[in-house]
CSV table of C-alpha atoms in Angstrom, one decimal:
chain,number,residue,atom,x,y,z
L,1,UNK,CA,0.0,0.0,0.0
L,2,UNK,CA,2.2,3.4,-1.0
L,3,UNK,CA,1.0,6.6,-0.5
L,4,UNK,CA,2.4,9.0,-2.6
L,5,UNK,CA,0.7,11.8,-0.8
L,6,UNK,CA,3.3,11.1,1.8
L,7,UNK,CA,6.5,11.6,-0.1
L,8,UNK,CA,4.7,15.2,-1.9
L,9,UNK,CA,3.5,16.2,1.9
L,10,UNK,CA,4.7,19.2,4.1
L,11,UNK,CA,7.1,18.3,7.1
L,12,UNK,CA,5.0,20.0,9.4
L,13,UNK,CA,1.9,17.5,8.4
L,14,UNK,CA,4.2,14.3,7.9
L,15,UNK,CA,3.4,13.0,11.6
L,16,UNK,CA,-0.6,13.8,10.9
L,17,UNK,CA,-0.1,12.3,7.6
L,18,UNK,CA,2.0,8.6,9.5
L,19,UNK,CA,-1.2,8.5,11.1
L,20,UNK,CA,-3.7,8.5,8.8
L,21,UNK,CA,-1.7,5.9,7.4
L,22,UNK,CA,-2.6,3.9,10.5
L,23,UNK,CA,-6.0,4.9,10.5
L,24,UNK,CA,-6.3,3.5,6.5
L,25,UNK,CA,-4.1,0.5,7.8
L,26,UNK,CA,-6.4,-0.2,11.4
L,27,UNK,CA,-9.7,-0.2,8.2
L,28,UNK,CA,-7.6,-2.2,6.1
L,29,UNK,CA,-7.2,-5.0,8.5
L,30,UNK,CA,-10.6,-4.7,10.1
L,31,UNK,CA,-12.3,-5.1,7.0
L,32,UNK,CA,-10.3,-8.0,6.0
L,33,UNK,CA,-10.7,-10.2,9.1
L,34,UNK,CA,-14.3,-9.2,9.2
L,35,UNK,CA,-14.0,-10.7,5.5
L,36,UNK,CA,-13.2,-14.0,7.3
L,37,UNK,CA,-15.3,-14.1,10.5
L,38,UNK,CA,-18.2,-12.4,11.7
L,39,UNK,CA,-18.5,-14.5,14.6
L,40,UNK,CA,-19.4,-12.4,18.2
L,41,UNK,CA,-15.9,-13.5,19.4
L,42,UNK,CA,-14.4,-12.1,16.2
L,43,UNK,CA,-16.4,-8.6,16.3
L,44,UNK,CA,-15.8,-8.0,19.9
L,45,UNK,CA,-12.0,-8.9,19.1
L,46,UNK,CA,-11.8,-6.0,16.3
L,47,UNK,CA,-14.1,-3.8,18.5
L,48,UNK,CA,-11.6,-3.7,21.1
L,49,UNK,CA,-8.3,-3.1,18.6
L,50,UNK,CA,-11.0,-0.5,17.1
L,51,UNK,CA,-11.6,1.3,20.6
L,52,UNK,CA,-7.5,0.8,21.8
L,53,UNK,CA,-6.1,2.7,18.4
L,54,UNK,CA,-9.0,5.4,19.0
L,55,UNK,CA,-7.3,5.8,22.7
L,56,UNK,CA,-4.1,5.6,21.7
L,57,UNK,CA,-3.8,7.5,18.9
L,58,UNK,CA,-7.1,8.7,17.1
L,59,UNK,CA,-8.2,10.8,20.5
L,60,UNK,CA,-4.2,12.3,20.1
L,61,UNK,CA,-4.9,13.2,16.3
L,62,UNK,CA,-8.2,14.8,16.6
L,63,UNK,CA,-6.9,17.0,19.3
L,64,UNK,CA,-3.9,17.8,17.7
L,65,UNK,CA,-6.1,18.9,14.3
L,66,UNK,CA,-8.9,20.8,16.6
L,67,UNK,CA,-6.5,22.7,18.9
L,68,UNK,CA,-3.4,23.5,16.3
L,69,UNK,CA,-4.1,22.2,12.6
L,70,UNK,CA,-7.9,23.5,12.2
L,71,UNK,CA,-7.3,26.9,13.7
L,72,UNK,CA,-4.2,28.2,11.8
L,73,UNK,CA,-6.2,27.3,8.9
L,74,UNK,CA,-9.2,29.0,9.8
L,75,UNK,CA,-6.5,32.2,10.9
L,76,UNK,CA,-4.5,32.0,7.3
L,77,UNK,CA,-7.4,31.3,5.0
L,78,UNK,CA,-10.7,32.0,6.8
L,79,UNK,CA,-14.1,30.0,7.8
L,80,UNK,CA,-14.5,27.4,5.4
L,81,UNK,CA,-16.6,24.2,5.4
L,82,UNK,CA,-14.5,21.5,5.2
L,83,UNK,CA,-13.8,22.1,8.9
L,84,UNK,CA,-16.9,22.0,10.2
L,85,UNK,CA,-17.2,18.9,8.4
L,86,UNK,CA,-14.1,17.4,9.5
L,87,UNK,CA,-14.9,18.1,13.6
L,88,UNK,CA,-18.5,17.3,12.8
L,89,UNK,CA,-16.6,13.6,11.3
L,90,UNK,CA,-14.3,13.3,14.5
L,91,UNK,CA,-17.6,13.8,16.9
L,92,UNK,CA,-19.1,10.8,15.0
L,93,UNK,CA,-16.1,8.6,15.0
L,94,UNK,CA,-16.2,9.3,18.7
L,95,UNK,CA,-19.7,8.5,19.3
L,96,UNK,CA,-19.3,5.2,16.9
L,97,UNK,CA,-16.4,3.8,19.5
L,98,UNK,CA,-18.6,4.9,22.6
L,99,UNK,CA,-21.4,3.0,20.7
L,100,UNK,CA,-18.3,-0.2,20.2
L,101,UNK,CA,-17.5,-0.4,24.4
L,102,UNK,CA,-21.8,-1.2,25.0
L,103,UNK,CA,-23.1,-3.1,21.7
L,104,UNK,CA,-19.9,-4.0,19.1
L,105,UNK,CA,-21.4,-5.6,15.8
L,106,UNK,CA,-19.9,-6.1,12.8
L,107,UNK,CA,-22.1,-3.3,10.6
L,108,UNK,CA,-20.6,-0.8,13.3
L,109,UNK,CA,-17.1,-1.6,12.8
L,110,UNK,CA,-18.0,-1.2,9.0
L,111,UNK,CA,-19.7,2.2,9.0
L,112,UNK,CA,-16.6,3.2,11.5
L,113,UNK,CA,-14.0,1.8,8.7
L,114,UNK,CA,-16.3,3.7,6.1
L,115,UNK,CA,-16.3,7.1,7.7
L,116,UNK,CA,-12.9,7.2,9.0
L,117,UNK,CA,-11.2,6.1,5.4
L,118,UNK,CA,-13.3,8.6,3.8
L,119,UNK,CA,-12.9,11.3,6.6
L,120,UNK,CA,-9.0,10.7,6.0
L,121,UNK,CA,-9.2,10.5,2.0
L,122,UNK,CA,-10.7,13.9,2.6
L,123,UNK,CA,-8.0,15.6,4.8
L,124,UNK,CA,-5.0,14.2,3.0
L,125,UNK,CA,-6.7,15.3,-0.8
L,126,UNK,CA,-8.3,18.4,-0.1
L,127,UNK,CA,-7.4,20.1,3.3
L,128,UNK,CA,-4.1,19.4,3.2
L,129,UNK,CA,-3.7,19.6,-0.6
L,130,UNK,CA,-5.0,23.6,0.8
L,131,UNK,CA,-2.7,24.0,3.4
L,132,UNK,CA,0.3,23.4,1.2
L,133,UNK,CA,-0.6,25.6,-1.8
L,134,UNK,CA,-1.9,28.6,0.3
L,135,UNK,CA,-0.4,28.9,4.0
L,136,UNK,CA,3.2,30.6,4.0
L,137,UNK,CA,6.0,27.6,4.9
L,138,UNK,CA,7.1,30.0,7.8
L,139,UNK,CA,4.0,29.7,9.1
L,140,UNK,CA,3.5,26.4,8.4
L,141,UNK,CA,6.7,25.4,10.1
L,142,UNK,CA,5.7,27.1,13.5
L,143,UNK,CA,3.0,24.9,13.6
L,144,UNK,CA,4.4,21.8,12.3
L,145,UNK,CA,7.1,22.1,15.4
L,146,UNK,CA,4.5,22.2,17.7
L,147,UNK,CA,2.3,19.2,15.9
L,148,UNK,CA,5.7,17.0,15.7
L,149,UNK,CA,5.9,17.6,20.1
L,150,UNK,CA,2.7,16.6,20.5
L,151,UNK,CA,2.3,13.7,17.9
L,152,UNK,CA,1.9,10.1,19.7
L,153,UNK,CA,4.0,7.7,17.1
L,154,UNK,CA,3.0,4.5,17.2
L,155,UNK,CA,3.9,1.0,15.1
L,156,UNK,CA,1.7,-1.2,14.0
C-alpha cells in the first residue's frame, strides 16, 4: 500500500499524515478479518483493537487537528466548510467507539471503517492539498514544530 501523498507532503503534516496511514491500515485490517469471521468472538475482538487505536492515537490526532491544525487554517485562510465537516466527522467517529464499548457488531465496525477512510481520504486530498498551496512555509513550520511535540507515534 504506497501513498504517494506522503513523499509530496509538508514536514510540518508528515506526523498527521503517519497516522492517517494507520488509520487507513487499522480499516484495512478490520475489514479483512471481518471478511473472514463475523462471529461475536471475532467482532468483539476487532471492537476492542477498534476502541484501543482510538485511545491511543485517534483521541491524540483529533486533538492535535482541533486545537493547532484547524485553527491556523481558519486564521491563514478563513471559515471554510471543510472544517466544520471534518470536527463534525471526528464527533461521530467518537460517538461510533462509545457506541463499540456497550453493543460491538460487525455493521458498526464497517460504518466506522467507512467514515474514517473517507474522513482521512478527505484531509490528505483536499485540506491538506489547501494547506500546502496557500499557507506561508514559515508559518506552516511554527506549527508543524509544535504538531511534531505533541504527535503520539506509534507502530503497528
Amino acid at each position: 500500500m504506497s501513498h504517494n501523498w506522503k513523499v509530496l507532503r509538508d514536514p510540518a503534516l508528515i506526523p498527521l499524515s503517519q497516522q492517517h496511514h494507520n488509520g487507513l491500515a487499522l480499516c484495512v485490517l478490520t475489514e479483512r478479518a471481518l471478511g473472514k469471521d463475523r462471529s461475536a468472538e471475532s467482532v468483539a475482538n476487532l471492537s476492542r483493537r477498534a476502541i484501543d487505536r482510538y485511545e491511543i492515537e485517534l483521541t491524540n490526532h483529533f486533538g492535535i487537528e482541533e486545537e493547532l491544525l484547524f485553527p491556523l487554517v481558519e486564521h491563514e485562510l478563513g471559515k471554510t466548510a471543510i472544517i466544520g465537516e471534518l470536527i463534525a466527522d471526528h464527533r461521530a467517529i467518537t460517538h461510533m467507539i462509545d457506541e463499540m464499548r456497550t453493543t460491538p457488531s460487525a455493521s458498526l465496525l464497517e460504518s466506522f471503517c467507512d467514515l474514517l477512510r473517507r474522513h482521512i481520504r478527505r484531509e490528505e486530498n483536499e485540506l491538506f492539498q489547501q494547506i500546502q498551496q496557500r499557507i506561508p512555509q514559515d508559518v506552516l513550520r511554527v506549527t508543524g514544530k509544535e504538531i511534531d511535540a505533541r504527535a503520539i507515534r506509534v507502530c503497528l
